[in-house]
Coordinates of C-alpha atoms and ligand atoms in Angstrom, one line a residue:
X578 CA 100.6 67.1 93.8
X579 CA 98.8 64.0 92.6
X580 CA 101.9 62.7 91.0
X581 CA 103.4 62.1 94.5
X582 CA 100.9 59.3 94.8
X583 CA 102.1 57.6 91.7
X584 CA 105.7 57.7 92.8
X585 CA 105.1 56.4 96.3
X586 CA 103.2 53.4 95.1
X587 CA 105.9 52.5 92.5
X588 CA 108.2 52.7 95.4
X589 CA 106.4 50.2 97.5
X590 CA 106.4 47.7 94.6
X591 CA 110.2 47.8 94.3
X592 CA 111.1 44.6 96.2
X593 CA 109.0 42.4 94.0
X594 CA 111.1 43.3 90.9
X595 CA 114.1 41.6 89.4
X596 CA 117.3 43.4 90.2
X597 CA 117.9 44.8 86.6
X598 CA 114.5 46.2 86.4
X599 CA 114.8 47.4 89.9
X600 CA 117.8 49.6 89.1
X601 CA 116.0 50.9 86.1
X602 CA 112.9 51.8 88.0
X603 CA 115.0 53.5 90.6
X604 CA 116.4 55.7 87.9
X605 CA 112.9 56.5 86.8
X606 CA 111.8 57.2 90.3
X607 CA 114.7 59.5 91.0
X608 CA 114.2 61.4 87.8
X609 CA 110.5 61.7 88.5
X610 CA 111.2 62.7 92.0
X611 CA 113.6 65.4 90.8
X612 CA 111.0 66.7 88.3
X613 CA 108.4 66.7 91.0
X614 CA 110.6 68.5 93.5
X615 CA 111.5 71.1 90.9
X616 CA 107.8 71.7 90.5
X617 CA 107.1 71.7 94.2
X618 CA 109.9 74.0 95.3
X619 CA 108.9 77.0 93.3
X620 CA 105.3 76.4 94.4
X621 CA 106.3 76.3 98.0
X622 CA 108.2 79.5 97.5
X623 CA 105.3 81.1 95.8
X624 CA 103.1 80.2 98.7
X625 CA 105.8 81.5 101.0
X626 CA 105.5 78.5 103.3
X627 CA 108.8 77.5 104.7
X628 CA 107.7 74.1 106.0
X629 CA 106.0 72.8 102.9
X630 CA 109.0 71.2 101.3
X631 CA 109.8 69.4 104.5
X632 CA 106.3 68.0 104.9
X633 CA 106.1 66.8 101.3
X634 CA 109.2 64.7 101.5
X635 CA 108.3 63.4 104.9
X636 CA 104.9 62.4 103.5
X637 CA 106.4 60.6 100.6
X638 CA 108.5 58.3 102.7
X639 CA 105.6 57.4 104.9
X640 CA 103.2 56.7 102.0
X641 CA 105.7 54.2 100.5
X642 CA 104.6 52.0 103.4
X643 CA 101.0 52.9 103.8
X644 CA 99.9 53.2 100.2
X645 CA 98.2 55.8 98.1
X646 CA 95.0 56.1 100.1
X647 CA 96.7 58.1 102.8
X648 CA 98.5 60.1 100.2
X649 CA 95.3 61.3 98.7
X650 CA 94.0 62.6 101.9
X651 CA 97.3 64.3 102.5
X652 CA 97.0 66.0 99.2
X653 CA 93.8 67.5 100.2
X654 CA 94.4 68.1 103.9
X655 CA 98.0 69.0 103.5
X656 CA 97.7 71.5 100.8
X657 CA 94.5 73.0 102.1
X658 CA 95.9 73.4 105.5
X659 CA 98.8 75.1 103.9
X660 CA 96.6 77.4 102.0
X661 CA 94.7 77.9 105.2
X662 CA 97.9 78.7 107.0
X663 CA 98.7 81.2 104.4
X664 CA 95.3 82.8 104.7
X665 CA 95.5 82.8 108.4
X666 CA 98.7 84.8 108.2
X667 CA 96.9 87.5 106.5
X668 CA 95.7 89.2 109.6
X669 CA 97.9 92.2 109.5
X670 CA 96.8 95.2 107.5
X671 CA 98.4 98.2 106.1
X672 CA 99.4 101.2 108.1
X673 CA 97.0 103.8 109.0
X674 CA 96.2 106.3 106.3
X675 CA 96.9 109.9 107.1
X676 CA 93.8 111.8 106.3
X677 CA 94.8 115.3 105.4
X678 CA 92.4 117.9 104.2
X679 CA 93.1 120.2 101.4
X680 CA 92.6 123.6 102.9
X681 CA 93.6 126.2 100.4
X682 CA 95.3 126.8 97.1
X683 CA 98.2 129.1 97.2
X684 CA 101.1 130.2 95.1
X685 CA 104.3 130.3 97.1
X686 CA 108.0 129.8 96.9
X687 CA 109.1 126.3 97.1
X688 CA 111.6 127.0 99.9
X689 CA 114.4 125.7 97.7
X690 CA 117.4 127.9 97.2
X691 CA 117.1 129.2 93.7
X692 CA 120.0 127.6 91.8
X693 CA 122.3 129.9 89.9
X694 CA 122.0 127.6 87.0
X695 CA 119.9 124.6 86.4
X696 CA 121.8 121.8 84.9
X697 CA 119.6 119.6 82.9
X698 CA 120.1 116.0 81.9
X699 CA 121.3 115.6 78.4
X700 CA 119.2 115.0 75.3
X701 CA 116.0 116.1 76.7
X702 CA 113.4 118.5 75.8
X703 CA 113.3 120.8 78.7
X704 CA 109.7 121.3 79.9
X705 CA 109.8 124.9 80.9
X706 CA 109.2 126.3 84.4
X707 CA 108.4 123.4 86.6
X708 CA 104.7 122.9 87.1
X709 CA 105.5 122.6 90.8
X710 CA 106.0 126.3 91.0
X711 CA 102.4 126.9 89.9
X712 CA 99.5 127.1 92.3
X713 CA 99.6 124.3 94.7
X714 CA 97.3 122.9 97.2
X715 CA 98.4 123.0 100.8
X716 CA 97.8 120.0 102.9
X717 CA 97.3 120.6 106.6
X718 CA 97.8 117.7 108.8
X719 CA 94.6 116.3 110.4
X720 CA 96.0 114.8 113.5
X721 CA 99.4 113.9 114.8
X722 CA 100.3 110.3 115.1
X723 CA 103.3 108.1 115.5
X724 CA 105.2 107.8 112.3
X725 CA 106.2 104.2 112.6
X726 CA 103.1 103.0 110.7
X727 CA 104.0 105.3 107.9
X728 CA 107.3 103.5 107.2
X729 CA 105.7 101.4 104.7
X730 CA 107.8 98.4 103.9
X731 CA 109.6 98.2 107.2
X732 CA 109.0 95.7 109.9
X733 CA 108.1 98.6 112.2
X734 CA 104.6 98.7 110.8
X735 CA 104.0 95.0 111.3
X736 CA 104.8 95.4 114.9
X737 CA 102.6 98.4 115.2
X738 CA 99.6 97.1 113.6
X739 CA 99.1 94.5 116.2
X740 CA 98.5 97.3 118.7
X741 CA 96.6 99.9 116.7
X742 CA 93.2 99.9 115.2
X743 CA 93.3 101.5 111.8
X744 CA 90.8 103.8 110.4
X745 CA 90.4 101.5 107.5
X746 CA 90.9 98.3 109.4
X747 CA 87.6 96.8 108.4
X748 CA 87.9 97.9 104.8
X749 CA 91.2 96.1 104.5
X750 CA 89.8 93.0 106.2
X751 CA 86.9 93.0 103.8
X752 CA 89.3 93.2 100.9
X753 CA 91.2 90.3 102.1
X754 CA 88.1 88.2 102.6
X755 CA 86.8 89.2 99.2
X756 CA 90.1 88.0 97.8
X757 CA 89.9 84.7 99.5
X758 CA 86.2 84.2 98.5
X759 CA 87.1 84.9 94.9
X760 CA 89.8 82.3 95.0
X761 CA 87.4 79.6 96.3
X762 CA 84.4 80.5 94.2
X763 CA 85.4 78.9 90.8
X764 CA 86.1 75.5 92.4
X765 CA 82.9 75.5 94.4
X766 CA 80.8 76.7 91.5
X767 CA 82.0 73.6 89.5
X768 CA 80.4 71.2 91.9
X769 CA 76.6 70.8 91.4
X770 CA 76.2 69.3 94.9
X771 CA 77.4 72.6 96.4
X772 CA 75.1 74.8 94.4
X773 CA 73.8 76.4 97.6
X774 CA 77.2 77.3 98.9
X775 CA 78.2 78.6 95.6
X776 CA 75.2 80.9 95.5
X777 CA 76.0 82.0 99.0
X778 CA 79.6 82.8 98.1
X779 CA 78.5 84.7 95.0
X780 CA 76.1 86.8 96.9
X781 CA 78.7 87.6 99.5
X782 CA 81.2 88.5 96.8
X783 CA 78.8 90.8 95.1
X784 CA 77.8 92.5 98.3
X785 CA 81.4 93.1 99.3
X786 CA 82.3 94.4 95.9
X787 CA 79.4 96.8 96.1
X788 CA 80.3 98.0 99.6
X789 CA 84.0 98.4 98.8
X790 CA 83.4 100.3 95.6
X791 CA 81.9 103.0 97.8
X792 CA 84.1 102.8 100.8
X793 CA 87.7 103.6 101.4
X794 CA 87.6 104.1 105.1
X795 CA 85.7 102.5 107.9
X796 CA 83.6 105.6 108.4
X797 CA 82.2 105.1 104.8
X798 CA 80.9 101.7 105.6
X799 CA 77.3 101.0 105.9
X800 CA 75.9 100.0 109.4
X801 CA 75.9 96.4 110.3
X802 CA 78.9 95.7 108.3
X803 CA 80.2 93.6 111.1
X804 CA 77.4 91.2 110.5
X805 CA 78.3 91.0 106.8
X806 CA 81.9 90.3 107.8
X807 CA 80.8 87.4 110.0
X808 CA 78.6 86.1 107.3
X809 CA 81.4 86.1 104.8
X810 CA 83.7 84.5 107.3
X811 CA 81.3 81.7 107.9
X812 CA 80.9 81.2 104.1
X813 CA 84.6 81.1 103.7
X814 CA 84.9 78.5 106.5
X815 CA 82.3 76.4 104.7
X816 CA 84.1 76.7 101.4
X817 CA 87.3 75.7 103.1
X818 CA 85.8 72.6 104.6
X819 CA 84.0 71.6 101.4
X820 CA 85.8 68.9 99.5
X821 CA 87.1 71.0 96.7
X822 CA 90.1 70.5 94.6
X823 CA 92.7 72.4 96.5
X824 CA 95.0 72.5 93.5
X825 CA 92.5 74.7 91.8
X826 CA 92.1 77.1 94.8
X827 CA 95.8 77.3 95.0
X828 CA 96.1 77.9 91.2
X829 CA 93.4 80.6 91.5
X830 CA 95.2 82.3 94.3
X831 CA 98.3 82.5 92.3
X832 CA 96.4 83.7 89.2
X833 CA 95.0 86.5 91.3
X834 CA 98.6 87.5 92.1
X835 CA 99.2 87.6 88.4
X836 CA 96.9 90.5 88.3
X837 CA 95.8 92.6 85.5
X838 CA 96.6 96.3 86.2
X839 CA 93.0 97.1 87.1
X840 CA 92.8 94.2 89.6
X841 CA 96.2 95.2 91.1
X842 CA 95.1 98.8 91.3
X843 CA 91.9 97.8 93.0
X844 CA 93.6 95.5 95.5
X845 CA 96.8 97.3 96.2
X846 CA 95.0 100.4 97.4
X847 CA 94.4 98.6 100.7
X848 CA 94.7 94.9 100.5
X849 CA 97.1 93.6 103.1
X850 CA 96.9 90.2 101.4
X851 CA 98.8 91.3 98.3
X852 CA 101.3 93.3 100.3
X853 CA 101.9 90.3 102.5
X854 CA 102.3 88.1 99.4
X855 CA 104.6 90.6 97.8
X856 CA 107.0 90.7 100.8
X857 CA 106.7 87.0 101.3
X858 CA 107.1 85.5 97.9
X859 CA 109.8 87.0 95.8
X860 CA 112.2 87.7 98.7
X861 CA 112.3 83.9 99.0
X862 CA 114.1 83.6 95.7
X863 CA 116.2 86.7 96.6
X864 CA 117.0 84.9 99.8
X865 CA 118.1 81.9 97.8
X866 CA 120.3 84.1 95.6
X867 CA 121.9 85.7 98.7
X868 CA 122.6 82.3 100.2
X869 CA 124.0 80.8 97.0
X870 CA 126.3 83.8 96.6
X871 CA 127.5 83.7 100.2
X872 CA 128.2 79.9 100.0
X873 CA 130.1 80.5 96.7
X874 CA 132.1 83.2 98.3
X875 CA 133.4 81.0 101.0
X876 CA 133.9 78.1 98.7
X877 CA 136.0 80.0 96.3
X878 CA 137.5 82.8 98.4
X879 CA 137.9 84.9 95.4
X880 CA 140.9 87.3 95.3
X881 CA 139.9 90.9 95.8
X882 CA 141.3 93.1 93.1
X883 CA 143.3 95.9 94.6
X884 CA 141.7 99.1 93.4
X885 CA 142.4 101.2 96.4
X886 CA 143.8 104.1 94.4
X887 CA 140.7 104.5 92.4
X888 CA 138.5 104.1 95.4
X889 CA 140.0 107.2 97.1
X890 CA 140.7 109.4 94.1
X891 CA 138.6 112.5 94.3
X892 CA 139.1 113.2 90.6
X893 CA 136.8 110.3 89.7
X894 CA 133.1 110.1 89.7
X895 CA 132.0 108.5 92.9
X896 CA 128.5 107.0 93.4
X897 CA 127.4 105.8 96.8
X898 CA 124.5 103.5 97.5
X899 CA 123.0 101.8 100.6
X900 CA 121.5 98.5 99.8
X901 CA 121.1 94.9 100.9
X902 CA 119.5 93.9 97.6
X903 CA 122.0 92.4 95.1
X904 CA 119.6 92.6 92.2
X905 CA 118.6 96.1 92.8
X906 CA 122.1 97.5 93.3
X907 CA 123.3 95.6 90.2
X908 CA 120.6 97.2 88.1
X909 CA 121.4 100.7 89.4
X910 CA 125.1 100.2 88.7
X911 CA 124.6 98.6 85.3
X912 CA 122.1 101.1 84.1
X913 CA 124.4 104.0 85.2
X914 CA 127.3 102.4 83.4
X915 CA 125.5 101.4 80.3
X916 CA 124.3 104.9 79.7
X917 CA 127.6 106.7 80.5
X918 CA 130.1 107.8 78.0
X919 CA 133.1 107.3 80.3
X920 CA 132.5 104.3 82.6
X921 CA 136.3 104.2 83.4
X922 CA 135.9 107.3 85.5
X923 CA 133.1 105.8 87.6
X924 CA 133.5 104.3 91.0
X925 CA 130.6 102.7 92.8
X926 CA 130.6 102.2 96.6
X927 CA 127.9 99.8 97.8
X928 CA 127.4 100.1 101.5
X929 CA 125.7 97.0 103.0
X930 CA 125.1 95.1 106.2
X931 CA 126.9 92.1 107.6
X932 CA 124.2 89.6 106.3
X933 CA 124.5 90.8 102.7
X934 CA 128.2 91.6 102.6
X935 CA 129.6 88.4 101.2
X936 CA 126.8 87.8 98.7
X937 CA 127.2 91.4 97.4
X938 CA 131.0 90.9 97.2
X939 CA 130.6 87.7 95.3
X940 CA 128.2 89.2 92.9
X941 CA 130.3 92.2 92.1
X942 CA 133.4 90.1 91.7
X943 CA 131.5 87.8 89.2
X944 CA 129.9 90.5 87.2
X945 CA 131.6 93.3 85.4
X946 CA 130.2 96.7 84.5
X947 CA 132.2 98.0 81.6
X948 CA 135.3 99.8 83.0
X949 CA 133.7 101.0 86.2
X950 CA 135.0 100.1 89.6
X951 CA 132.7 98.6 92.3
X952 CA 133.5 98.5 95.9
X953 CA 131.4 96.7 98.5
X954 CA 131.7 97.9 102.1
X955 CA 130.3 96.4 105.2
X956 CA 128.9 99.1 107.4
X957 CA 129.8 97.2 110.5
X958 CA 133.5 97.2 109.5
X959 CA 133.7 100.9 109.3
X960 CA 133.9 101.6 113.0
X961 CA 131.4 104.4 113.0
X962 CA 131.6 105.9 116.5
X963 CA 128.3 107.5 117.0
X964 CA 125.5 105.4 118.2
X965 CA 123.4 106.9 115.5
X966 CA 125.4 104.9 113.0
X967 CA 125.7 101.7 114.8
X968 CA 122.8 100.0 112.9
X969 CA 122.6 99.5 109.3
X970 CA 119.4 101.2 108.2
X971 CA 118.2 101.4 104.6
X972 CA 117.0 104.7 103.2
X973 CA 113.4 104.9 104.3
X974 CA 110.2 105.4 102.4
X975 CA 107.3 107.0 104.1
X976 CA 103.7 106.7 102.9
X977 CA 101.3 109.6 103.1
X978 CA 97.7 109.3 102.1
X979 CA 95.7 112.5 101.5
X980 CA 92.0 112.5 101.0
X981 CA 89.4 115.1 100.6
X982 CA 86.1 115.4 98.8
X983 CA 87.8 116.0 95.5
X984 CA 90.7 113.6 95.6
X985 CA 92.4 110.9 97.4
X986 CA 96.0 110.0 96.8
X987 CA 98.9 108.3 98.3
X988 CA 102.5 109.6 98.1
X989 CA 105.7 107.9 99.0
X990 CA 108.6 110.0 100.2
X991 CA 112.0 108.4 100.3
X992 CA 114.3 109.9 102.8
X993 CA 117.9 109.6 104.1
X994 CA 118.7 107.2 106.8
X995 CA 120.9 108.0 109.8
X996 CA 123.8 106.4 107.9
X997 CA 123.8 109.0 105.2
X998 CA 125.1 111.4 107.8
X999 CA 128.2 109.3 108.1
X1000 CA 129.2 109.7 104.5
X1001 CA 131.8 112.5 104.9
X1002 CA 133.4 110.3 107.5
X1003 CA 133.3 107.1 105.5
X1004 CA 134.8 108.8 102.4
X1005 CA 137.3 111.3 103.9
X1006 CA 139.2 111.9 100.7
X1007 CA 136.2 112.6 98.5
X1008 CA 134.9 116.0 97.7
X1009 CA 131.7 115.4 95.7
X1010 CA 129.6 112.3 95.5
X1011 CA 126.3 111.2 94.0
X1012 CA 124.1 109.2 96.3
X1013 CA 121.7 106.8 94.7
X1014 CA 118.8 104.8 96.1
X1015 CA 118.6 101.2 95.0
X1016 CA 115.1 101.5 93.6
X1017 CA 116.1 103.6 90.6
X1018 CA 117.1 103.0 87.0
X1019 CA 119.4 105.3 85.2
X1020 CA 118.6 106.1 81.5
X1021 CA 121.0 108.9 80.7
X1022 CA 124.6 109.8 81.2
X1023 CA 124.9 111.3 84.6
X1024 CA 128.2 113.1 84.2
X1025 CA 126.5 116.5 84.1
X1026 CA 125.9 116.1 87.8
X1027 CA 129.6 116.4 88.5
X1028 CA 129.7 119.9 86.9
X1029 CA 126.5 121.0 88.7
X1030 CA 127.3 124.1 90.6
X1031 CA 125.8 123.8 94.1
X1032 CA 126.7 127.4 94.7
X1033 CA 128.0 126.9 98.2
X1034 CA 125.0 124.7 99.2
X1035 CA 125.4 121.1 100.4
X1036 CA 123.0 119.0 98.4
X1037 CA 121.2 118.8 95.1
X1038 CA 117.9 116.9 95.2
X1039 CA 114.6 116.7 93.4
X1040 CA 111.9 118.7 95.2
X1041 CA 108.7 116.9 95.8
X1042 CA 105.8 119.4 95.9
X1043 CA 103.1 116.8 96.1
X1044 CA 103.9 116.9 99.8
X1045 CA 104.6 120.2 101.6
X1046 CA 106.4 120.6 104.9
X1047 CA 103.1 121.6 106.4
X1048 CA 102.0 118.0 106.0
X1049 CA 104.9 116.9 108.1
X1050 CA 104.0 119.1 111.0
X1051 CA 104.1 116.3 113.5
X1052 CA 107.7 115.4 112.6
X1053 CA 109.1 118.9 112.5
X1054 CA 108.9 119.7 116.2
X1055 CA 109.2 123.3 117.4
X1056 CA 111.8 124.4 114.9
X1057 CA 111.1 127.2 112.5
X1058 CA 110.5 126.2 108.9
X1059 CA 108.5 127.4 106.0
X1060 CA 105.4 125.3 105.9
X1061 CA 104.8 126.1 102.3
X1062 CA 108.1 124.5 101.2
X1063 CA 108.1 121.4 99.1
X1064 CA 109.7 118.3 100.6
X1065 CA 112.5 116.6 98.7
X1066 CA 113.4 113.0 98.0
X1067 CA 116.4 110.8 98.1
X1068 CA 116.9 108.7 95.0
X1069 CA 119.4 110.9 93.1
X1070 CA 121.3 113.4 95.2
X1071 CA 124.5 115.3 94.6
X1072 CA 126.4 116.0 97.7
X1073 CA 129.2 118.5 98.2
X1074 CA 131.2 116.8 101.0
X1075 CA 133.5 119.8 101.4
X1076 CA 130.6 122.1 102.2
X1077 CA 129.1 119.4 104.4
X1078 CA 132.2 119.1 106.5
X1079 CA 132.6 122.9 106.6
X1080 CA 129.1 123.4 107.9
X1081 CA 129.2 120.3 110.1
X1082 CA 125.8 119.1 108.8
X1083 CA 126.2 115.8 110.6
X1084 CA 126.4 117.6 113.9
X1085 CA 123.3 119.7 113.1
X1086 CA 121.4 116.5 112.2
X1087 CA 122.5 114.7 115.4
X1088 CA 121.3 117.5 117.6
X1089 CA 118.0 117.7 115.8
X1090 CA 117.6 113.9 116.2
X1091 CA 118.5 114.1 119.9
X1092 CA 115.6 116.5 120.5
X1093 CA 113.3 113.9 119.0
X1094 CA 113.8 110.7 120.8
X1095 CA 111.6 108.6 118.6
X1096 CA 113.2 106.5 115.9
X1097 CA 110.9 107.8 113.3
X1098 CA 112.3 111.3 113.2
X1099 CA 114.6 111.0 110.3
X1100 CA 112.2 112.7 108.0
X1101 CA 111.6 115.8 110.1
X1102 CA 115.3 116.1 111.1
X1103 CA 116.5 115.6 107.5
X1104 CA 114.1 118.2 106.2
X1105 CA 115.2 120.7 108.9
X1106 CA 118.9 119.9 108.5
X1107 CA 119.0 120.8 104.8
X1108 CA 116.8 123.9 105.0
X1109 CA 118.6 126.5 103.0
X1110 CA 121.4 124.1 102.0
X1111 CA 119.6 122.6 99.1
X1112 CA 119.6 123.2 95.4
X1113 CA 116.7 121.8 93.4
X1114 CA 117.5 119.6 90.5
X1115 CA 115.6 120.2 87.4
X1116 CA 112.4 118.2 87.2
X1117 CA 113.6 116.4 84.2
X1118 CA 116.2 114.5 86.1
X1119 CA 114.0 112.2 88.1
X1120 CA 110.7 110.7 87.4
X1121 CA 109.2 109.3 90.6
X1122 CA 106.1 107.3 91.4
X1123 CA 107.1 104.2 89.3
X1124 CA 106.3 102.0 92.3
X1125 CA 102.8 103.1 92.8
X1126 CA 101.4 105.4 90.1
X1127 CA 99.7 103.7 87.2
X1128 CA 99.2 106.9 85.3
X1129 CA 102.7 107.6 84.1
X1130 CA 103.0 107.7 80.4
X1131 CA 105.4 105.9 78.2
X1132 CA 106.7 109.2 76.9
X1133 CA 107.4 110.5 80.3
X1134 CA 109.3 107.4 81.1
X1135 CA 111.3 107.6 77.9
X1136 CA 112.2 111.2 78.6
X1137 CA 113.4 110.8 82.2
X1138 CA 117.1 110.6 83.1
X1139 CA 116.3 108.5 86.2
X1140 CA 113.3 106.5 87.0
X1141 CA 112.5 106.2 90.7
X1142 CA 110.4 103.2 91.8
X1143 CA 109.3 104.8 95.0
X1144 CA 106.2 103.0 96.3
X1145 CA 105.4 99.5 97.3
X1146 CA 105.4 97.9 93.8
X1147 CA 109.1 97.6 93.5
X1148 CA 110.2 96.2 90.1
X1149 CA 111.9 93.1 91.7
X1150 CA 108.7 92.1 93.4
X1151 CA 106.0 90.0 91.8
X1152 CA 103.7 93.0 92.2
X1153 CA 105.9 95.5 90.3
X1154 CA 103.8 97.2 87.7
X1155 CA 104.4 95.1 84.6
X1156 CA 104.7 97.9 82.0
X1157 CA 107.3 99.7 84.2
X1158 CA 109.2 96.6 85.1
X1159 CA 110.6 96.2 81.6
X1160 CA 112.6 99.4 82.1
X1161 CA 114.3 97.9 85.1
X1162 CA 114.6 94.3 84.0
X1163 CA 116.5 95.1 80.8
X1164 CA 119.6 96.0 82.9
X1165 CA 119.7 92.5 84.5
X1166 CA 122.0 89.9 83.2
X1167 CA 119.6 87.1 82.6
X1168 CA 122.3 84.6 81.9
X1169 CA 123.8 84.9 85.3
X1170 CA 123.7 81.3 86.6
X1171 CA 122.9 82.3 90.2
X1172 CA 119.7 83.9 88.9
X1173 CA 118.7 80.8 86.9
X1174 CA 119.6 78.5 89.8
X1175 CA 117.5 80.4 92.2
X1176 CA 114.6 80.8 89.8
X1177 CA 114.9 84.6 90.1
X1178 CA 112.8 85.9 87.3
X1179 CA 111.5 89.3 88.3
Ligands
NAG1959 C1 146.6 97.2 97.9 O1 147.1 98.5 97.7 C2 147.5 99.1 98.9 C3 148.0 100.5 98.6 O2 148.0 100.8 97.3 C4 148.7 98.3 99.6 O3 149.0 98.9 100.8 C5 148.2 96.9 99.8 O4 149.2 96.1 100.3 C6 147.6 96.3 98.5 N1 147.1 95.0 98.8 C7 147.3 93.9 98.0 C8 146.6 92.7 98.5 O5 147.9 93.9 97.0
NAG1960 C1 100.8 110.0 88.8 O1 101.4 110.5 87.6 C2 100.6 111.5 86.9 C3 101.3 111.7 85.6 O2 102.7 111.9 85.7 C4 100.5 112.7 87.7 O3 99.7 113.7 87.1 C5 99.8 112.3 89.1 O4 99.8 113.4 89.9 C6 100.6 111.2 89.7 N1 99.8 110.7 90.9 C7 100.4 110.5 92.1 C8 99.5 110.1 93.1 O5 101.6 110.8 92.3
NAG1961 C1 123.8 95.2 81.9 O1 122.7 95.5 81.0 C2 122.9 94.9 79.7 C3 121.7 95.4 78.9 O2 121.7 96.8 78.8 C4 122.9 93.4 79.8 O3 123.1 92.9 78.5 C5 124.0 93.0 80.7 O4 124.0 91.6 80.9 C6 123.9 93.7 82.0 N1 125.1 93.4 82.8 C7 125.0 93.1 84.1 C8 126.3 92.8 84.8 O5 124.0 92.9 84.7

């Protein structure tokens, strides 16, 4: 930031120079300006502050008249107010945790139709009877609440949290404050004049660390914690108003984002700050990517290859994906294709929304995936009649936290959206499809899925026994169901469209949804719809938890046919778990000039 001063003062000296020199210095100025800007822009993006670029340029032109003194104060005030703005935005916290108590251990059927034959992914050591069939704990739901907050990662929860007090509201607030205090501490500690304040911050930090190491919900907190919060708040306010080098605070904040695993684990459990940062930062470069691609599309109006025969041919292997994330869908397709023996047989249908349509199109015209065919479809062009399908909705992910005396864990269930129920209508000629989520990476040839015998059932899916239907009681309504059944996940699903049409699964779903007016019913309705229509995929097909579970071993990752990054640490986000990200990133074309232009470097 300081360099801005130098440029501005050069600028004001211009008119005293001879004309030759003047042109020369102009060149220097513009080059310096560009260099600066290239440094500022990523910084602004990292801070997630849309106005920062504007204010910087504005300030530069005004200081060319007033001189460097003003500029210095801007550097302090401007940046610190931006950091403040960022910190002020951190109010919202994560959704309410579901506290479920473990009531009993039991050995029960999973509720999945026993498949006639289990088709396993190739080249893998089959790990015998799935552990999921062993004794399992049964989670009984503690209380029934609205599901909106559970839709972690959707805007729904941001709306909700303004209204609702969370059970760990204060814990999260404390974590955020701790985070901010840590960012300020090193800068304050360097100044001897602020020794007292530095001591104060240190004490507060230590106290918060001690409290938070023992508390995960508000009920665990010691009495008078409100007072401690106020004290911390005052200390932070003092720290903010102290004349510290804001560049350092800013740097420290960003360093903290570059967390070690332990740090991330510690914070991600509850910190709204990091979640906010994660949704705020990287999507900026993804937004840039999307804009660049869209502009490029309209600039070049590329010819669309006519592949209509392949697109409808039921003899080919059709993959369907809902996504508005160019990078994610590219990795899914590329990883599928790179690991397949016959990519010429593969057809990918990417269903997207109006906003992402042209960028998606442009991307998939520019990139090739061996001999595979890729089609991009705009949901809104499809004329889906039912109101259920009128809005593009991404497959959802619901977060469940379980805690008891012996354990506390969080699970993320990915589930079909309403739009999945339009698939038989969208692809009328197809008989069998494989539906993929966009947060997966494929590591094996998937062609065995096409010979999987669904035995008259409709769908093949990985069961998810960490959450039983009993835990979803509040979404299930009055229908009959086996509470001991495992839930199942989207991510990798084989669908027999012929059976689907024959049994009119869509209609079943619609009537189940109609009985549940709330928007957050997809999970319950989906689980009910496919009861008895589901074949469990062998456990070795999909390894899930890559977006939240730090305990997954390298061996397990190597062995899995498909990695599912369910959880909030998606691999394209800054907060993706570094050791898992590599398995995703390697399927990205790093030389793509759109990626380099937009500084996309997940
Ligand atoms: C694409 O193919 C379809 C049928 O094969 C044909 O009706 C259509 O005119 C073709 N479009 C172009 C642009 O060639
Ligand atoms: C995380 O992964 C490990 C190893 O696969 C597993 O034992 C554990 O249950 C998982 N934890 C969660 C919360 O999913
Ligand atoms: C697909 O992945 C390979 C690495 O496996 C990479 O070299 C290539 O550039 C990727 N292609 C695209 C289109 O992303």
